[in-house]
């Protein structure tokens, strides 16, 4: 039997190598196509929440990852506040961790701003990605020379992320994510500025009206109670006339902070206008809502406000109303109007009964 010529065997080996290289090139081309598609979606994200979902859910699905998580430095709890309402509405962000400082990430990367690839270490990587993994990729997120977070990928394939693998694509992704996060945060800050009362720092009437519709829809869907407080400073005109408008502004600001400090984490406070505030208390029935209202009233009355050399005693009157548990087909906007009107009517009664008191009325 004639033996194949050595050159034929060499050619077959070369063809196999070429086919393997072509398969790898096609796979890399497909990976780059998916990466660029996701990149465009990241850049076009309309909110911080959408951006975070794309990072932790869409990227994991698009690239067949077994785990994906994100850690962000949140020293002033700004991110927690920006995401609070959406998280309360059930828009969970699985895999997101907010850190009070960059220290854990600095320990993770050791000052190196390049992605870390290698075998899974349960002690170091388990808290970030869970268990059952074989290899990981850790991407530091850096903006303006500051470590702002890290993105973590995990795979059950030990060959997926190896220490000698190229990191150019991951470095590019880390840079894009850092820019997108900064842009999304700035957008959220602008939105929040339009929904915040500049004098007191609490939400404004526009936000309250929007939030009221959401809380009513939630209350109807899950059949839980919703209370509304209408709060008004007693004798505020006399404070302005006797101490000046600057002192009046200080009083409004301090009272707004005092009200906010007595509310629960899921409650909403807004300045309605002038010296009036409104609070929404989801999942608070009559007794609990009245207890919260009385706590606010007593707290304000017990602490005179220092405005320059003056110590100004302040009291507030509060009207309390509960959402009708049987809306009888009313739209949320109609229910919101009736709820606020009922709380306002209760406030009117509190004023006429002597002020510095809480009065309830059914909505």
PDB file of C-alpha atoms in Angstrom, residues 115-118 136-137 159-171:
ATOM      1  CA  UNK A 115      -9.477  43.450  34.083  1.00  0.00           C
ATOM      2  CA  UNK A 116      -8.619  40.423  36.198  1.00  0.00           C
ATOM      3  CA  UNK A 117      -9.187  37.012  34.576  1.00  0.00           C
ATOM      4  CA  UNK A 118      -8.559  33.626  36.124  1.00  0.00           C
ATOM      5  CA  UNK A 136     -14.194  34.730  36.396  1.00  0.00           C
ATOM      6  CA  UNK A 137     -13.557  38.107  34.794  1.00  0.00           C
ATOM      7  CA  UNK A 159     -11.272  27.881  29.947  1.00  0.00           C
ATOM      8  CA  UNK A 160     -13.694  30.793  29.511  1.00  0.00           C
ATOM      9  CA  UNK A 161     -11.571  33.296  31.437  1.00  0.00           C
ATOM     10  CA  UNK A 162      -7.885  32.429  31.757  1.00  0.00           C
ATOM     11  CA  UNK A 163      -5.085  34.623  33.077  1.00  0.00           C
ATOM     12  CA  UNK A 164      -3.309  34.654  29.694  1.00  0.00           C
ATOM     13  CA  UNK A 165      -6.413  35.611  27.678  1.00  0.00           C
ATOM     14  CA  UNK A 166      -6.646  38.961  25.924  1.00  0.00           C
ATOM     15  CA  UNK A 167      -8.520  41.712  27.749  1.00  0.00           C
ATOM     16  CA  UNK A 168      -8.886  44.340  25.034  1.00  0.00           C
ATOM     17  CA  UNK A 169     -12.623  43.769  24.565  1.00  0.00           C
ATOM     18  CA  UNK A 170     -13.261  43.734  28.313  1.00  0.00           C
ATOM     19  CA  UNK A 171     -11.223  46.907  28.813  1.00  0.00           C
TER      20      UNK A 171
END
